[in-house]
């Protein structure tokens, strides 16, 4: 029980011994590891188990007994809580989880994350993170070579949104270095350009960084969701005519919904002519750089000034601006009289102080499968996507929204009752209600998870994501069959 | 070997089976868990083992063989890499790690973090994070009740800096809601007030959010590092006289170096009179709220508009502004036609899109020890600090920099050769060189780690942090003896 693990009472007599019993603590962790292995990793990947165990919020709150109380609980109760949290959480490693832009499990990456958590350090100085300072540098440098740069700088960020925010700040600082000291009042009104289908973080960044969402000019896209560069030129002129000063084009490699790639070469030409910072949000599509067959989707990538890179959420930047733009020179952390090379204390490049270690998981996975293995994963995802699209075209009820450029497969499911009714006046309205109902059914039954959304003039459609390395043809067949099963009576 | 774990070759024949062998992957994870237990957790807490295994950067890079290559490695090699990463990393859970504002290990929190990593979801919607949406709400609400609020809002952030940035944005938005749309140009020049010893993230935030570092007015502090409220009033008038509009006072509960608590009651009075947002950065000191004995240090806390809370890095806010201020209403993620209560899709309150789950580790630890156990930890840290200070005062070579308000113990070690030489002209210069040399020696020998820095007019002094629940008196005695051993011949 707890009295073994924690010496109770705060009397003086206890101050002479640690509050924690490490042996008991490690025993608990070991038992909990077994639960994680069983409940999350083994059951999570089993197609006979549910992707999610749906409960209404009130019921779930009761089941979990969330309340935090005055006194602690016994070890066996806590272990049951670990089991419950696992049970009622969504299994994102399940082969039928297609709901977000992440899925599956990589055991080496997961090992790297466990080790990161156990070591519990922060990425600010060589002193406190010697291994990770060097490792982050190696990973960033390797990624720069994929982009095609011999030099540059970079940083791991807590998510793609933060990477995009860094880029916005760097671009502003390069154009107007006085902004750091004086703020935006010293600057003319600025203008950012991004496609209509870019990630919503551009708007969040503009709001957060004092630029203002109305100064984000949305550039038109073609049917596939790719930026129309003629319209980019027009929007730049429009901004200028309103007295705003363009400073940043935020292009996208792999849009969130359609997986579209903006044409980087012509965008880079425009940026060159206009003297604009070109940032590419490749938080989703950047993995194509690993593939000889598919990296053409990002042709021109070496011309970006900065990029938010795939999955791993980091910023690559071809200028040495990170430190100058973000430094605050805290003497308590970045002492200038250390006995080692203080350029290794890279924390002041970050806007964060404490910064979690994010490089280890990627490094260990890369060591495990090699660049060749990463390339194989990318190629495989494209091959699976092709397969799914072909199978979909063979079935009556599936209507693709364009041919995928990437691994996002967007489609409507047309239930039998709506087939051939495209011209009836309530068709769009009825079609818009199909995906939400199918979604509700699949979640409540727990058989799979896939997202839907409206976009532009298109009513609700599904977005299937084909990336998990654990997928096989049979999962795709299951997916199509299951959509039909859930939606055929609508 | 790897061919077992990863099916090599990308030929069509492999697309019909998963790329991963889960059994092999789980075996690797299990073996790696044993290594983590042995190398990080068992050796890490053993006072006979080193806190850090110092290597020069070049040597370490060679030892780690960091290079990422074309082909993957075998499982036994990868396991050795896990061992090497652990070996050469700093053991922040070691009883003699006093280097940062974190230390020690809590096995329930660590279990929560392992589970978080294994579940690998994002905190944006109830759909994909049902357990964690409810859990975050419970933890935030419990913390608000510690502050003394019956209602309000909050969010977990990736670090205290981000919490402070959120507060700056909320304060600006409350004062000038048009900033979200129009940017800072629509606003007058703004002014922020914070103490000279507040965290450097205030400057980073001002630079990042377009406010400008020169618009951060630094308020004088007393000897202990607490904000002088008369000077706050003067600085507010100064800002106004320069045409700037005050909008935010950023107070600190627990400064980084001295652990000082700004006087919240008088600051709140000033904020009330002037109509300013009062934010309290309690990222370090906020844990005193758990203690009946010590929460007086934050008297007036219930009057803050927002606070960055201790260790767990979150923002508490007594207005319902988070969503309005930060939302971007992405339809692909926050669909408005879902079958459950969509107010549970809390992700749009965040500036991030993907947001890691941070509530589980705190929740599980809290369940394990109860509010009473958390209070005990806080009281214990204060008691240990008192003990250390008393012991320090008995020894000739230790000169305290004021009496600690919190668990930061700041002191100079005066080596025998400098004792009684306070009036010699090179005393300060020679004293400034003592801490760096002692630090170099302790790191190279790996016996312990503690930070030093100059501050204001004071030359380099040590900052000892007494918080780990695994500390005992003997660690404190060791600390004092070791400083003497390393520094007596200087």
mmCIF file with all atom_site columns, N, CA and C in Angstrom, chain A residues 17 37 77 100 102 112-113 118 165 169 189 264 270 298 338-339 367 406 425 442 460 473:
data_model
loop_
_atom_site.group_PDB
_atom_site.id
_atom_site.type_symbol
_atom_site.label_atom_id
_atom_site.label_alt_id
_atom_site.label_comp_id
_atom_site.label_asym_id
_atom_site.label_entity_id
_atom_site.label_seq_id
_atom_site.pdbx_PDB_ins_code
_atom_site.Cartn_x
_atom_site.Cartn_y
_atom_site.Cartn_z
_atom_site.occupancy
_atom_site.B_iso_or_equiv
_atom_site.pdbx_formal_charge
_atom_site.auth_seq_id
_atom_site.auth_comp_id
_atom_site.auth_asym_id
_atom_site.auth_atom_id
_atom_site.pdbx_PDB_model_num
ATOM 1  N N  . UNK A 1 17  ? 15.209  10.928 5.649   1.00 0.00 ? 17  UNK A N  1
ATOM 2  C CA . UNK A 1 17  ? 15.189  9.868  4.645   1.00 0.00 ? 17  UNK A CA 1
ATOM 3  C C  . UNK A 1 17  ? 14.344  10.330 3.455   1.00 0.00 ? 17  UNK A C  1
ATOM 4  N N  . UNK A 1 37  ? 1.780   -2.476 -22.327 1.00 0.00 ? 37  UNK A N  1
ATOM 5  C CA . UNK A 1 37  ? 2.073   -3.431 -23.395 1.00 0.00 ? 37  UNK A CA 1
ATOM 6  C C  . UNK A 1 37  ? 0.803   -4.193 -23.789 1.00 0.00 ? 37  UNK A C  1
ATOM 7  N N  . UNK A 1 77  ? -5.076  0.057  -6.937  1.00 0.00 ? 77  UNK A N  1
ATOM 8  C CA . UNK A 1 77  ? -6.091  0.955  -7.512  1.00 0.00 ? 77  UNK A CA 1
ATOM 9  C C  . UNK A 1 77  ? -5.485  1.793  -8.636  1.00 0.00 ? 77  UNK A C  1
ATOM 10 N N  . UNK A 1 100 ? -6.657  11.000 -38.189 1.00 0.00 ? 100 UNK A N  1
ATOM 11 C CA . UNK A 1 100 ? -5.832  12.214 -38.177 1.00 0.00 ? 100 UNK A CA 1
ATOM 12 C C  . UNK A 1 100 ? -4.657  12.013 -39.121 1.00 0.00 ? 100 UNK A C  1
ATOM 13 N N  . UNK A 1 102 ? -1.804  11.313 -38.237 1.00 0.00 ? 102 UNK A N  1
ATOM 14 C CA . UNK A 1 102 ? -0.837  10.392 -37.633 1.00 0.00 ? 102 UNK A CA 1
ATOM 15 C C  . UNK A 1 102 ? -1.575  9.088  -37.387 1.00 0.00 ? 102 UNK A C  1
ATOM 16 N N  . UNK A 1 112 ? 12.475  5.482  -28.027 1.00 0.00 ? 112 UNK A N  1
ATOM 17 C CA . UNK A 1 112 ? 13.143  6.783  -27.885 1.00 0.00 ? 112 UNK A CA 1
ATOM 18 C C  . UNK A 1 112 ? 12.340  7.721  -27.008 1.00 0.00 ? 112 UNK A C  1
ATOM 19 N N  . UNK A 1 113 ? 11.016  7.633  -27.104 1.00 0.00 ? 113 UNK A N  1
ATOM 20 C CA . UNK A 1 113 ? 10.189  8.534  -26.303 1.00 0.00 ? 113 UNK A CA 1
ATOM 21 C C  . UNK A 1 113 ? 10.161  8.099  -24.839 1.00 0.00 ? 113 UNK A C  1
ATOM 22 N N  . UNK A 1 118 ? 12.144  9.194  -19.365 1.00 0.00 ? 118 UNK A N  1
ATOM 23 C CA . UNK A 1 118 ? 12.874  8.733  -18.178 1.00 0.00 ? 118 UNK A CA 1
ATOM 24 C C  . UNK A 1 118 ? 14.039  9.660  -17.872 1.00 0.00 ? 118 UNK A C  1
ATOM 25 N N  . UNK A 1 165 ? 4.950   29.594 -36.734 1.00 0.00 ? 165 UNK A N  1
ATOM 26 C CA . UNK A 1 165 ? 5.088   30.868 -36.014 1.00 0.00 ? 165 UNK A CA 1
ATOM 27 C C  . UNK A 1 165 ? 6.543   31.345 -35.996 1.00 0.00 ? 165 UNK A C  1
ATOM 28 N N  . UNK A 1 169 ? 8.005   34.895 -37.531 1.00 0.00 ? 169 UNK A N  1
ATOM 29 C CA . UNK A 1 169 ? 8.829   35.827 -36.769 1.00 0.00 ? 169 UNK A CA 1
ATOM 30 C C  . UNK A 1 169 ? 10.176  36.073 -37.443 1.00 0.00 ? 169 UNK A C  1
ATOM 31 N N  . UNK A 1 189 ? 2.291   48.429 -42.117 1.00 0.00 ? 189 UNK A N  1
ATOM 32 C CA . UNK A 1 189 ? 1.379   47.281 -42.100 1.00 0.00 ? 189 UNK A CA 1
ATOM 33 C C  . UNK A 1 189 ? 1.946   46.188 -43.008 1.00 0.00 ? 189 UNK A C  1
ATOM 34 N N  . UNK A 1 264 ? 6.274   24.944 -55.870 1.00 0.00 ? 264 UNK A N  1
ATOM 35 C CA . UNK A 1 264 ? 7.305   25.740 -55.194 1.00 0.00 ? 264 UNK A CA 1
ATOM 36 C C  . UNK A 1 264 ? 8.181   26.553 -56.145 1.00 0.00 ? 264 UNK A C  1
ATOM 37 N N  . UNK A 1 270 ? 8.504   34.134 -57.755 1.00 0.00 ? 270 UNK A N  1
ATOM 38 C CA . UNK A 1 270 ? 7.789   35.345 -57.326 1.00 0.00 ? 270 UNK A CA 1
ATOM 39 C C  . UNK A 1 270 ? 8.450   35.936 -56.072 1.00 0.00 ? 270 UNK A C  1
ATOM 40 N N  . UNK A 1 298 ? 7.978   18.270 -54.326 1.00 0.00 ? 298 UNK A N  1
ATOM 41 C CA . UNK A 1 298 ? 8.512   19.461 -53.669 1.00 0.00 ? 298 UNK A CA 1
ATOM 42 C C  . UNK A 1 298 ? 9.649   20.078 -54.478 1.00 0.00 ? 298 UNK A C  1
ATOM 43 N N  . UNK A 1 338 ? 31.833  29.603 -19.298 1.00 0.00 ? 338 UNK A N  1
ATOM 44 C CA . UNK A 1 338 ? 31.888  28.152 -19.141 1.00 0.00 ? 338 UNK A CA 1
ATOM 45 C C  . UNK A 1 338 ? 33.181  27.590 -19.691 1.00 0.00 ? 338 UNK A C  1
ATOM 46 N N  . UNK A 1 339 ? 33.449  26.335 -19.328 1.00 0.00 ? 339 UNK A N  1
ATOM 47 C CA . UNK A 1 339 ? 34.717  25.717 -19.708 1.00 0.00 ? 339 UNK A CA 1
ATOM 48 C C  . UNK A 1 339 ? 34.628  24.962 -21.029 1.00 0.00 ? 339 UNK A C  1
ATOM 49 N N  . UNK A 1 367 ? 18.049  5.339  -37.175 1.00 0.00 ? 367 UNK A N  1
ATOM 50 C CA . UNK A 1 367 ? 19.120  4.365  -36.997 1.00 0.00 ? 367 UNK A CA 1
ATOM 51 C C  . UNK A 1 367 ? 18.591  2.947  -37.256 1.00 0.00 ? 367 UNK A C  1
ATOM 52 N N  . UNK A 1 406 ? -1.179  12.989 -52.908 1.00 0.00 ? 406 UNK A N  1
ATOM 53 C CA . UNK A 1 406 ? -0.440  12.480 -51.753 1.00 0.00 ? 406 UNK A CA 1
ATOM 54 C C  . UNK A 1 406 ? -1.232  11.321 -51.160 1.00 0.00 ? 406 UNK A C  1
ATOM 55 N N  . UNK A 1 425 ? -33.115 18.845 -56.005 1.00 0.00 ? 425 UNK A N  1
ATOM 56 C CA . UNK A 1 425 ? -32.754 20.093 -55.319 1.00 0.00 ? 425 UNK A CA 1
ATOM 57 C C  . UNK A 1 425 ? -32.177 19.879 -53.909 1.00 0.00 ? 425 UNK A C  1
ATOM 58 N N  . UNK A 1 442 ? -19.745 4.502  -36.763 1.00 0.00 ? 442 UNK A N  1
ATOM 59 C CA . UNK A 1 442 ? -18.468 3.782  -36.640 1.00 0.00 ? 442 UNK A CA 1
ATOM 60 C C  . UNK A 1 442 ? -17.834 4.024  -35.280 1.00 0.00 ? 442 UNK A C  1
ATOM 61 N N  . UNK A 1 460 ? -19.885 17.974 -46.695 1.00 0.00 ? 460 UNK A N  1
ATOM 62 C CA . UNK A 1 460 ? -19.132 16.961 -45.942 1.00 0.00 ? 460 UNK A CA 1
ATOM 63 C C  . UNK A 1 460 ? -18.652 15.773 -46.771 1.00 0.00 ? 460 UNK A C  1
ATOM 64 N N  . UNK A 1 473 ? -3.321  -4.456 -47.659 1.00 0.00 ? 473 UNK A N  1
ATOM 65 C CA . UNK A 1 473 ? -4.489  -4.380 -48.550 1.00 0.00 ? 473 UNK A CA 1
ATOM 66 C C  . UNK A 1 473 ? -5.785  -4.710 -47.819 1.00 0.00 ? 473 UNK A C  1
#
